[in-house]
């Protein structure tokens, strides 16, 4: 398999000689498709056999956000699916970016986790360098840069919300690197249901309690109407004074109760036979180093 | 070999047939954009719809992006690609303007767009109209369609909705129009395109760029110009006519 020897195109397009003081390192050019080739080869090998490659864990998801008078309210459900199975019933989809910025992620769970982690690290370095809280536009631009460079291969649809010196902001970043700045948003597989609620009841400059109820209702509608969303509802309220991360804001009424304790003490399983095989090792080389102790 | 791998990868990640297309399609600006020059400046306009497949991702998009104080670009095609190109050109033009210590020419901005769009023509899907005012040549409109051509025109339309208004544009544009005539021409043309093109809609955003500054307006849905074939049902109801007359 020959690697492409063409000049890395997207690097030239984006990295036009400007020094980015906030990033950990200048990213290497283009997207490395070696793993793609490996996955294709694996699929071919396993297709004939019994096993299938495991499906990547997607967050299914309903996430929503809106800008209100005092700040930004973000909401998310807590179900993570792997194919048709619920992989995580209490998944945290509202990620910390900086003390004044939080991000909801929909799409492939690993991609949203790592992308938001990277962004958070970059912004922490920036904060340390400059002594300021990062602005929401900065977070959005870094995300846009990165996702555009990967040409949609990173399956992350993100809703970024935060409060900074310029006001309360809400942005969405798509997997291909497009951004939209709007007062209210919903993303994920349950977005159509949630957006219906938001379109009906959103008003500019809402009061905090009303805003929280609206976001809760929007996520609830997504949970009811979408199979990929479910379980509890998390809410994150960001204001100038601080952040209130309410997890869970509301628990699902369909919680199941474990019938018994499923932990077993030692000795539960009886040992039938025991066989000990000593490993014959011979000392080939021995070095002794003295430690200087004062 | 690399191309074949990329294609197969595309098939892998296309998802099942049960998933709606807005989960897998790229965000596109669908669009109708237009720019007209008049003596003393330019008038530019765009609709406000961004789609992912059949879903309208943003119904209040601003497709008129400032590149410099008196230079704007109208974006059509892939949202991500056009936003990225506009960012790159804004940076390059800003740097160039600082070096020159004067306002840049619209032709320079247009050439920068062309350079990016032509060089990466295989990877990008972007149709851009660059318009603005400069001291040397006044109001100018340059169009850089998909593929990276650059040509100056007195009036230009672009995007998926443009096909429906070529006739309107050709028959209604006259040289040496005033700013208000241009505004009416652009808002009329855009509302006609939005009527007929599914990928265009929402509100009409207008901007008039001249030496004195940039004057932006928004025309909301209910304030759009009405044509004889627009809203036939409300017309019937108001006249007391049957909507589907029977013989």
Coordinates of C-alpha atoms in Angstrom, one line a residue:
Chain A
X1 CA 0.0 0.0 0.0
X2 CA 1.6 3.2 -1.1
X3 CA 1.1 6.3 0.9
X4 CA 0.1 9.4 -1.1
X5 CA 3.1 11.5 -1.9
X6 CA 1.1 14.6 -2.9
X7 CA 1.7 17.9 -1.0
X8 CA -0.6 17.9 2.0
X9 CA -3.3 20.2 0.8
X10 CA -5.5 21.1 3.7
X11 CA -2.4 22.0 5.8
X12 CA -1.4 24.7 3.3
X13 CA -5.0 26.0 3.1
X14 CA -5.3 26.4 6.9
X15 CA -1.8 26.8 8.3
X16 CA -0.8 29.8 6.2
X17 CA 2.3 30.6 8.2
X18 CA 0.5 32.1 11.2
X19 CA 1.9 31.1 14.6
X20 CA -0.9 29.8 16.9
X21 CA 0.2 30.6 20.4
X22 CA -2.6 28.6 21.9
X23 CA -2.0 25.1 20.5
X24 CA 0.3 22.5 22.0
X25 CA 1.9 21.7 18.7
X26 CA 1.6 22.4 15.0
X27 CA -0.5 19.5 13.7
X28 CA 1.1 17.2 11.1
X29 CA -0.3 17.5 7.6
X30 CA -3.4 15.9 6.3
X31 CA -5.3 12.9 7.6
X32 CA -3.5 9.6 8.1
X33 CA -5.6 7.0 6.3
X34 CA -3.5 4.0 7.4
X35 CA -6.1 2.9 10.0
X36 CA -8.8 3.2 7.3
X37 CA -7.0 0.7 5.1
X38 CA -6.5 -1.6 8.1
X39 CA -10.2 -1.4 9.0
X40 CA -11.2 -2.2 5.4
X41 CA -8.8 -5.2 5.3
X42 CA -10.2 -6.4 8.7
X43 CA -13.8 -6.1 7.4
X44 CA -12.8 -8.2 4.4
X45 CA -11.2 -10.9 6.6
X46 CA -14.0 -11.1 9.1
X47 CA -16.9 -10.8 6.6
X48 CA -16.4 -14.4 5.6
X49 CA -16.0 -15.6 9.2
X50 CA -18.3 -15.5 12.1
X51 CA -17.3 -12.3 13.9
X52 CA -18.1 -8.8 12.9
X53 CA -16.1 -5.7 13.7
X54 CA -17.6 -4.0 16.8
X55 CA -19.7 -0.9 15.9
X56 CA -18.3 2.4 17.1
X57 CA -20.2 3.7 20.1
X58 CA -22.4 6.5 19.0
X59 CA -24.1 8.8 21.4
X60 CA -27.5 8.6 19.6
X61 CA -28.5 11.7 21.5
X62 CA -30.6 14.7 22.0
X63 CA -28.7 17.8 22.9
X64 CA -30.0 21.3 23.1
X65 CA -28.9 24.8 24.1
X66 CA -30.4 28.3 24.4
X67 CA -29.3 31.8 25.3
X68 CA -31.3 33.5 28.0
X69 CA -31.0 36.8 29.8
X70 CA -28.5 35.8 32.4
X71 CA -26.5 33.2 30.5
X72 CA -26.6 30.0 28.5
X73 CA -28.5 26.8 29.3
X74 CA -27.3 23.5 27.8
X75 CA -29.1 20.2 28.1
X76 CA -28.5 16.6 27.1
X77 CA -29.8 13.1 27.6
X78 CA -27.6 10.4 29.0
X79 CA -27.9 7.4 26.7
X80 CA -24.9 6.0 24.7
X81 CA -25.7 3.3 22.2
X82 CA -23.5 0.7 20.5
X83 CA -25.6 -0.6 17.6
X84 CA -29.0 -1.5 19.2
X85 CA -27.7 -2.0 22.7
X86 CA -27.5 0.8 25.3
X87 CA -23.8 0.9 26.2
X88 CA -24.0 3.5 28.9
X89 CA -27.1 4.6 30.7
X90 CA -25.4 7.6 32.5
X91 CA -23.1 8.9 29.9
X92 CA -22.0 12.5 30.4
X93 CA -22.5 14.4 27.1
X94 CA -21.9 17.9 28.4
X95 CA -18.1 18.3 28.5
X96 CA -16.0 20.8 30.3
X97 CA -14.0 23.1 28.1
X98 CA -13.1 25.9 30.4
X99 CA -14.6 27.5 33.5
X100 CA -16.9 29.6 31.4
X101 CA -17.4 27.3 28.4
X102 CA -19.1 23.9 28.2
X103 CA -19.8 21.8 25.1
X104 CA -22.5 19.2 24.3
X105 CA -21.4 16.5 21.9
X106 CA -23.4 14.3 19.5
X107 CA -22.1 11.7 17.0
X108 CA -19.3 9.2 17.7
X109 CA -18.7 9.1 21.4
X110 CA -14.9 8.7 21.1
X111 CA -14.6 11.6 18.7
X112 CA -16.6 14.0 20.8
X113 CA -14.7 13.0 24.0
X114 CA -11.3 13.4 22.4
X115 CA -12.1 16.6 20.5
X116 CA -13.4 18.3 23.5
X117 CA -10.5 17.1 25.6
X118 CA -8.0 18.5 23.1
X119 CA -9.9 21.8 22.9
X120 CA -9.9 22.0 26.7
X121 CA -6.2 21.4 27.0
X122 CA -5.4 24.0 24.4
X123 CA -7.5 26.6 26.1
X124 CA -6.0 25.8 29.5
X125 CA -2.5 26.5 28.0
X126 CA -3.8 29.7 26.5
X127 CA -5.3 30.7 29.9
X128 CA -2.0 30.1 31.6
X129 CA -0.1 32.0 29.0
X130 CA -2.4 35.0 29.0
X131 CA -4.0 35.0 32.4
X132 CA -7.5 35.3 30.9
X133 CA -10.5 33.2 30.5
X134 CA -10.9 32.1 26.9
X135 CA -13.6 33.5 24.7
X136 CA -16.2 31.4 23.1
X137 CA -15.3 32.5 19.6
X138 CA -11.8 31.3 20.2
X139 CA -13.0 27.8 21.2
X140 CA -15.2 27.8 18.1
X141 CA -12.4 28.8 15.8
X142 CA -10.0 26.1 17.1
X143 CA -12.7 23.4 16.7
X144 CA -13.6 24.6 13.2
X145 CA -9.9 24.5 12.2
X146 CA -9.5 21.0 13.4
X147 CA -12.7 19.5 12.1
X148 CA -12.3 21.1 8.7
X149 CA -8.8 19.7 8.5
X150 CA -10.1 16.2 9.0
X151 CA -12.7 16.6 6.2
X152 CA -15.6 15.1 8.1
X153 CA -13.9 11.9 9.2
X154 CA -14.2 13.0 12.8
X155 CA -17.9 12.4 13.5
X156 CA -18.5 15.1 16.0
X157 CA -21.4 17.5 16.0
X158 CA -21.0 19.9 18.9
X159 CA -23.0 22.6 20.6
X160 CA -20.7 25.1 22.4
X161 CA -22.1 27.5 24.9
X162 CA -20.4 30.0 27.2
X163 CA -20.3 33.4 28.8
X164 CA -17.4 35.8 28.3
X165 CA -16.7 39.5 28.4
X166 CA -18.6 39.9 25.1
X167 CA -21.8 38.4 26.3
X168 CA -23.6 35.0 26.2
X169 CA -22.9 32.9 23.1
X170 CA -24.2 29.6 21.6
X171 CA -22.5 28.1 18.6
X172 CA -22.8 24.8 16.7
X173 CA -19.9 23.2 14.9
X174 CA -20.7 20.5 12.3
X175 CA -18.5 17.5 11.5
X176 CA -17.2 19.1 8.3
X177 CA -16.2 22.2 10.1
X178 CA -19.1 24.6 9.5
X179 CA -20.3 26.9 12.3
X180 CA -23.6 28.6 13.0
X181 CA -24.2 31.2 15.7
X182 CA -27.9 31.1 16.8
X183 CA -29.9 31.8 19.9
X184 CA -31.2 28.3 20.3
X185 CA -30.2 24.9 19.0
X186 CA -30.7 21.2 19.1
X187 CA -28.5 18.5 17.6
X188 CA -28.2 14.7 17.5
X189 CA -30.7 12.0 16.4
X190 CA -33.5 13.6 18.5
X191 CA -33.0 17.1 17.2
X192 CA -36.1 17.3 15.2
X193 CA -38.3 16.6 18.2
X194 CA -36.4 18.9 20.5
X195 CA -36.3 21.7 17.9
X196 CA -40.1 21.5 17.6
X197 CA -40.4 22.4 21.3
X198 CA -37.8 25.1 21.1
X199 CA -39.3 26.7 18.0
X200 CA -42.7 26.9 19.7
X201 CA -41.7 28.4 23.1
X202 CA -38.4 30.2 22.6
X203 CA -38.4 33.9 23.3
X204 CA -35.3 36.2 23.5
X205 CA -34.1 37.2 27.0
X206 CA -36.0 34.5 28.9
X207 CA -35.8 34.2 32.7
X208 CA -33.5 31.5 34.0
X209 CA -36.2 29.1 35.4
X210 CA -38.3 29.3 32.3
X211 CA -35.2 28.6 30.2
X212 CA -34.2 25.6 32.2
X213 CA -37.8 24.2 31.9
X214 CA -37.8 24.8 28.2
X215 CA -34.5 22.9 27.7
X216 CA -35.7 20.1 29.9
X217 CA -38.9 19.9 27.8
X218 CA -37.0 19.9 24.6
X219 CA -34.7 17.0 25.7
X220 CA -37.7 15.2 27.1
X221 CA -39.4 15.4 23.7
X222 CA -36.2 14.0 22.1
X223 CA -36.1 11.1 24.6
X224 CA -39.8 10.3 24.0
X225 CA -39.6 10.4 20.2
X226 CA -36.1 9.0 19.4
X227 CA -34.8 5.5 20.1
X228 CA -31.2 6.7 20.3
X229 CA -32.0 9.1 23.2
X230 CA -33.1 8.1 26.7
X231 CA -32.5 7.8 30.4
X232 CA -31.8 10.9 32.4
X233 CA -31.6 14.6 31.5
X234 CA -28.5 16.7 32.4
X235 CA -28.6 20.4 32.5
X236 CA -25.7 22.9 32.6
X237 CA -26.3 26.5 33.4
X238 CA -23.5 29.0 32.6
X239 CA -23.7 32.5 33.9
X240 CA -21.3 35.3 34.7
X241 CA -21.3 34.2 38.3
X242 CA -20.4 30.6 37.6
X243 CA -21.5 27.3 36.3
X244 CA -24.3 25.0 37.7
X245 CA -23.9 21.5 36.3
X246 CA -27.0 19.6 37.4
X247 CA -26.4 16.0 36.7
X248 CA -29.0 14.6 36.6
X249 CA -31.6 17.4 36.4
X250 CA -34.3 14.8 36.1
X251 CA -34.1 11.0 36.4
X252 CA -35.9 8.8 34.1
X253 CA -39.1 7.3 35.6
X254 CA -38.3 4.0 33.8
X255 CA -35.3 3.1 36.1
X256 CA -35.0 -0.6 36.7
X257 CA -34.1 -1.8 40.2
X258 CA -31.5 -4.6 40.6
X259 CA -33.2 -7.5 42.3
X260 CA -30.1 -8.8 44.1
X261 CA -26.5 -7.9 44.9
X262 CA -24.4 -9.3 42.1
X263 CA -21.0 -9.3 43.9
X264 CA -19.7 -12.7 45.0
X265 CA -17.4 -13.2 47.8
X266 CA -14.2 -15.3 47.6
X267 CA -14.9 -19.1 47.9
X268 CA -18.3 -18.9 46.0
X269 CA -16.8 -21.0 43.2
X270 CA -15.5 -24.3 44.3
X271 CA -12.1 -25.4 43.0
X272 CA -12.2 -28.9 41.4
X273 CA -8.5 -29.5 40.4
X274 CA -5.3 -27.6 40.9
X275 CA -2.1 -28.0 38.9
X276 CA 1.1 -26.1 39.6
X277 CA 3.8 -26.0 36.9
X278 CA 7.0 -24.4 38.1
X279 CA 8.8 -22.3 35.5
X280 CA 12.5 -23.2 35.2
X281 CA 14.4 -19.9 35.0
X282 CA 18.2 -19.7 34.9
X283 CA 20.0 -16.6 35.9
X284 CA 21.8 -15.3 32.8
X285 CA 23.2 -12.0 34.1
X286 CA 23.2 -10.3 37.4
X287 CA 24.2 -6.7 38.0
X288 CA 24.3 -5.0 41.4
X289 CA 24.1 -1.3 41.6
X290 CA 24.7 0.4 45.0
X291 CA 22.5 3.2 46.0
X292 CA 24.1 6.1 47.7
X293 CA 22.2 6.7 50.8
X294 CA 23.1 9.6 53.0
Chain B
X1 CA -4.6 3.1 -4.3
X2 CA -5.2 5.8 -1.8
X3 CA -8.2 7.0 -3.8
X4 CA -9.7 3.5 -3.9
X5 CA -9.2 3.2 -0.1
X6 CA -10.9 6.6 0.4
X7 CA -13.9 5.5 -1.7
X8 CA -14.3 2.2 0.1
X9 CA -14.1 4.1 3.4
X10 CA -16.9 6.4 2.2
X11 CA -19.1 3.3 1.7
X12 CA -18.3 1.9 5.1
X13 CA -19.4 5.0 6.9
X14 CA -22.5 5.7 4.8
X15 CA -24.8 4.3 7.5
X16 CA -27.9 2.1 7.1
X17 CA -30.7 3.0 4.7
X18 CA -33.0 3.6 7.7
X19 CA -31.0 6.6 8.9
X20 CA -32.4 9.9 7.5
X21 CA -30.2 11.8 5.1
X22 CA -29.6 14.7 7.4
X23 CA -27.5 12.5 9.7
X24 CA -25.0 11.7 6.9
X25 CA -25.1 14.6 4.4
X26 CA -22.7 17.4 4.5
X27 CA -24.0 20.9 5.4
X28 CA -24.6 22.8 2.1
X29 CA -25.7 26.4 1.7
X30 CA -28.2 25.4 -1.2
X31 CA -28.7 29.1 -1.9
X32 CA -29.4 32.0 -4.1
X33 CA -26.8 34.8 -4.1
X34 CA -26.7 38.0 -6.2
X35 CA -24.6 41.1 -6.6
X36 CA -25.1 44.2 -8.8
X37 CA -22.8 47.1 -9.3
X38 CA -24.0 50.7 -9.6
X39 CA -22.3 54.0 -9.9
X40 CA -20.7 54.5 -6.5
X41 CA -20.9 51.0 -5.1
X42 CA -22.5 47.5 -5.1
X43 CA -25.6 45.9 -3.8
X44 CA -25.4 42.3 -2.7
X45 CA -28.0 39.9 -1.5
X46 CA -28.6 36.3 -0.3
X47 CA -31.3 34.1 1.1
X48 CA -30.8 32.6 4.5
X49 CA -31.3 28.8 4.3
X50 CA -28.6 26.2 5.1
X51 CA -29.5 22.6 4.5
X52 CA -28.2 19.1 5.4
X53 CA -29.9 16.9 2.9
X54 CA -33.6 17.7 3.3
X55 CA -33.3 19.2 6.8
X56 CA -32.9 23.0 7.2
X57 CA -30.0 23.2 9.6
X58 CA -30.1 27.0 9.9
X59 CA -33.0 29.2 8.6
X60 CA -31.4 32.5 9.4
X61 CA -27.9 32.1 8.0
X62 CA -25.9 35.1 7.1
X63 CA -24.2 34.3 3.8
X64 CA -22.8 37.8 3.2
X65 CA -19.4 37.6 4.8
X66 CA -17.2 40.7 5.3
X67 CA -13.7 40.2 4.0
X68 CA -12.5 43.7 4.6
X69 CA -14.1 47.1 5.4
X70 CA -15.6 47.6 2.0
X71 CA -15.3 44.1 0.5
X72 CA -17.8 41.3 1.0
X73 CA -18.3 37.8 -0.3
X74 CA -21.5 35.9 -1.0
X75 CA -21.1 32.2 -0.2
X76 CA -22.7 29.2 -1.9
X77 CA -21.9 25.5 -1.9
X78 CA -20.5 23.6 1.1
X79 CA -20.9 25.6 4.3
X80 CA -17.6 24.3 5.8
X81 CA -15.6 24.9 2.7
X82 CA -16.8 28.4 2.1
X83 CA -16.4 29.4 5.7
X84 CA -12.8 28.1 5.7
X85 CA -11.9 29.8 2.4
X86 CA -13.4 33.1 3.6
X87 CA -11.4 32.9 6.8
X88 CA -8.2 32.2 4.9
X89 CA -8.8 35.1 2.4
X90 CA -9.7 37.5 5.3
X91 CA -6.4 36.8 6.9
X92 CA -4.4 37.1 3.7
X93 CA -6.1 40.3 2.6
X94 CA -5.8 41.8 6.1
X95 CA -2.1 41.1 6.1
X96 CA -1.7 42.5 2.5
X97 CA -3.6 45.6 3.5
X98 CA -1.3 46.3 6.5
X99 CA 1.8 45.8 4.3
X100 CA 0.4 48.2 1.7
X101 CA -0.8 50.7 4.3
X102 CA -4.0 51.3 2.4
X103 CA -7.4 49.7 1.6
X104 CA -7.1 46.7 -0.6
X105 CA -8.6 46.4 -4.1
X106 CA -11.6 44.3 -4.7
X107 CA -9.7 42.7 -7.6
X108 CA -7.1 41.5 -5.1
X109 CA -9.7 39.9 -2.9
X110 CA -11.2 38.2 -5.9
X111 CA -7.8 36.9 -7.0
X112 CA -7.1 35.5 -3.5
X113 CA -10.4 33.6 -3.7
X114 CA -9.6 32.3 -7.1
X115 CA -6.2 31.2 -6.0
X116 CA -7.6 29.0 -3.2
X117 CA -10.6 27.8 -5.2
X118 CA -8.6 26.8 -8.2
X119 CA -5.7 25.2 -6.4
X120 CA -7.9 23.0 -4.3
X121 CA -10.6 22.6 -6.8
X122 CA -10.8 18.8 -6.4
X123 CA -11.3 19.0 -2.6
X124 CA -13.6 22.0 -2.5
X125 CA -17.2 22.8 -3.4
X126 CA -17.5 26.5 -3.3
X127 CA -19.2 29.1 -5.5
X128 CA -18.4 32.6 -4.4
X129 CA -19.3 36.1 -5.5
X130 CA -16.9 38.8 -4.4
X131 CA -18.2 42.4 -4.4
X132 CA -17.1 45.7 -2.9
X133 CA -16.0 49.2 -3.4
X134 CA -12.4 50.6 -3.8
X135 CA -10.9 53.9 -4.6
X136 CA -9.5 52.9 -8.0
X137 CA -12.4 51.3 -9.8
X138 CA -15.5 52.1 -7.6
X139 CA -18.1 49.3 -7.2
X140 CA -17.1 45.9 -8.7
X141 CA -18.5 42.4 -8.8
X142 CA -16.3 39.4 -9.5
X143 CA -17.7 35.9 -9.7
X144 CA -15.6 32.8 -8.7
X145 CA -17.8 29.7 -9.5
X146 CA -17.0 26.1 -8.7
X147 CA -13.8 25.2 -10.4
X148 CA -12.0 28.4 -9.8
X149 CA -12.7 30.7 -12.8
X150 CA -12.5 34.4 -12.2
X151 CA -14.5 36.9 -14.2
X152 CA -15.8 40.4 -13.6
X153 CA -19.4 41.1 -14.4
X154 CA -21.8 44.1 -13.8
X155 CA -24.4 41.8 -12.3
X156 CA -24.0 38.2 -11.2
X157 CA -26.1 35.5 -9.6
X158 CA -25.0 32.2 -8.0
X159 CA -26.1 29.2 -6.1
X160 CA -28.7 26.5 -6.8
X161 CA -31.6 29.1 -7.1
X162 CA -29.8 31.2 -9.7
X163 CA -31.0 29.1 -12.6
X164 CA -34.5 30.3 -12.0
X165 CA -33.7 34.0 -12.2
X166 CA -31.3 34.4 -15.2
X167 CA -34.2 35.5 -17.3
X168 CA -35.4 38.0 -14.7
X169 CA -31.9 39.3 -14.3
X170 CA -31.1 39.6 -18.0
X171 CA -34.4 41.4 -18.8
X172 CA -34.4 43.8 -15.8
X173 CA -30.8 44.8 -15.4
X174 CA -29.9 48.1 -17.1
X175 CA -26.6 49.9 -16.8
X176 CA -26.4 53.0 -14.7
X177 CA -29.1 52.1 -12.2
X178 CA -29.4 53.9 -8.9
X179 CA -28.8 52.3 -5.5
X180 CA -32.6 52.0 -4.8
X181 CA -33.3 50.4 -8.2
X182 CA -30.5 47.9 -7.5
X183 CA -32.0 47.1 -4.1
X184 CA -35.4 46.4 -5.7
X185 CA -33.8 44.3 -8.5
X186 CA -31.9 42.1 -6.0
X187 CA -34.8 41.7 -3.6
X188 CA -37.2 40.9 -6.4
X189 CA -34.8 38.4 -8.0
X190 CA -34.1 36.7 -4.7
X191 CA -37.7 36.4 -3.8
X192 CA -38.5 34.8 -7.1
X193 CA -35.7 32.3 -6.7
X194 CA -36.8 31.5 -3.2
X195 CA -40.3 30.8 -4.5
X196 CA -39.1 28.2 -6.9
X197 CA -35.9 26.7 -5.4
X198 CA -36.4 24.3 -2.5
X199 CA -32.8 24.9 -1.2
X200 CA -33.3 28.6 -0.9
X201 CA -35.6 30.4 1.5
X202 CA -36.0 32.1 4.8
X203 CA -35.3 35.9 4.8
X204 CA -33.5 38.1 2.3
X205 CA -30.3 39.7 3.5
X206 CA -29.1 42.8 1.6
X207 CA -26.1 44.9 1.9
X208 CA -25.2 48.1 0.0
X209 CA -21.5 48.9 -0.1
X210 CA -20.2 52.3 -1.0
X211 CA -17.4 54.7 -0.1
X212 CA -19.3 55.9 2.9
X213 CA -19.9 52.5 4.4
X214 CA -21.9 49.3 4.5
X215 CA -25.7 49.5 4.9
X216 CA -27.2 46.1 5.8
X217 CA -30.9 45.2 5.7
X218 CA -33.1 42.2 6.3
X219 CA -36.4 41.6 4.5
X220 CA -38.5 39.2 6.5
X221 CA -40.7 36.5 4.9
X222 CA -43.9 38.4 5.1
X223 CA -42.4 41.6 3.7
X224 CA -41.0 40.0 0.5
X225 CA -42.2 41.3 -2.8
X226 CA -45.3 39.5 -4.0
X227 CA -45.8 38.3 -7.5
X228 CA -49.0 37.3 -9.3
X229 CA -48.3 33.6 -8.9
X230 CA -47.3 34.0 -5.2
X231 CA -49.9 33.0 -2.7
X232 CA -52.7 32.0 -5.0
X233 CA -54.7 30.5 -2.2
X234 CA -54.7 33.7 0.0
X235 CA -55.6 35.6 -3.1
X236 CA -58.6 33.4 -3.8
X237 CA -59.7 33.5 -0.2
X238 CA -59.6 37.3 -0.1
X239 CA -61.7 37.5 -3.3
X240 CA -64.1 34.9 -2.1
X241 CA -63.2 32.7 -5.1
X242 CA -63.1 28.9 -5.0
X243 CA -59.7 27.6 -4.6
X244 CA -60.2 24.8 -7.1
X245 CA -62.9 26.0 -9.4
X246 CA -65.1 23.3 -10.9
X247 CA -66.6 23.6 -14.3

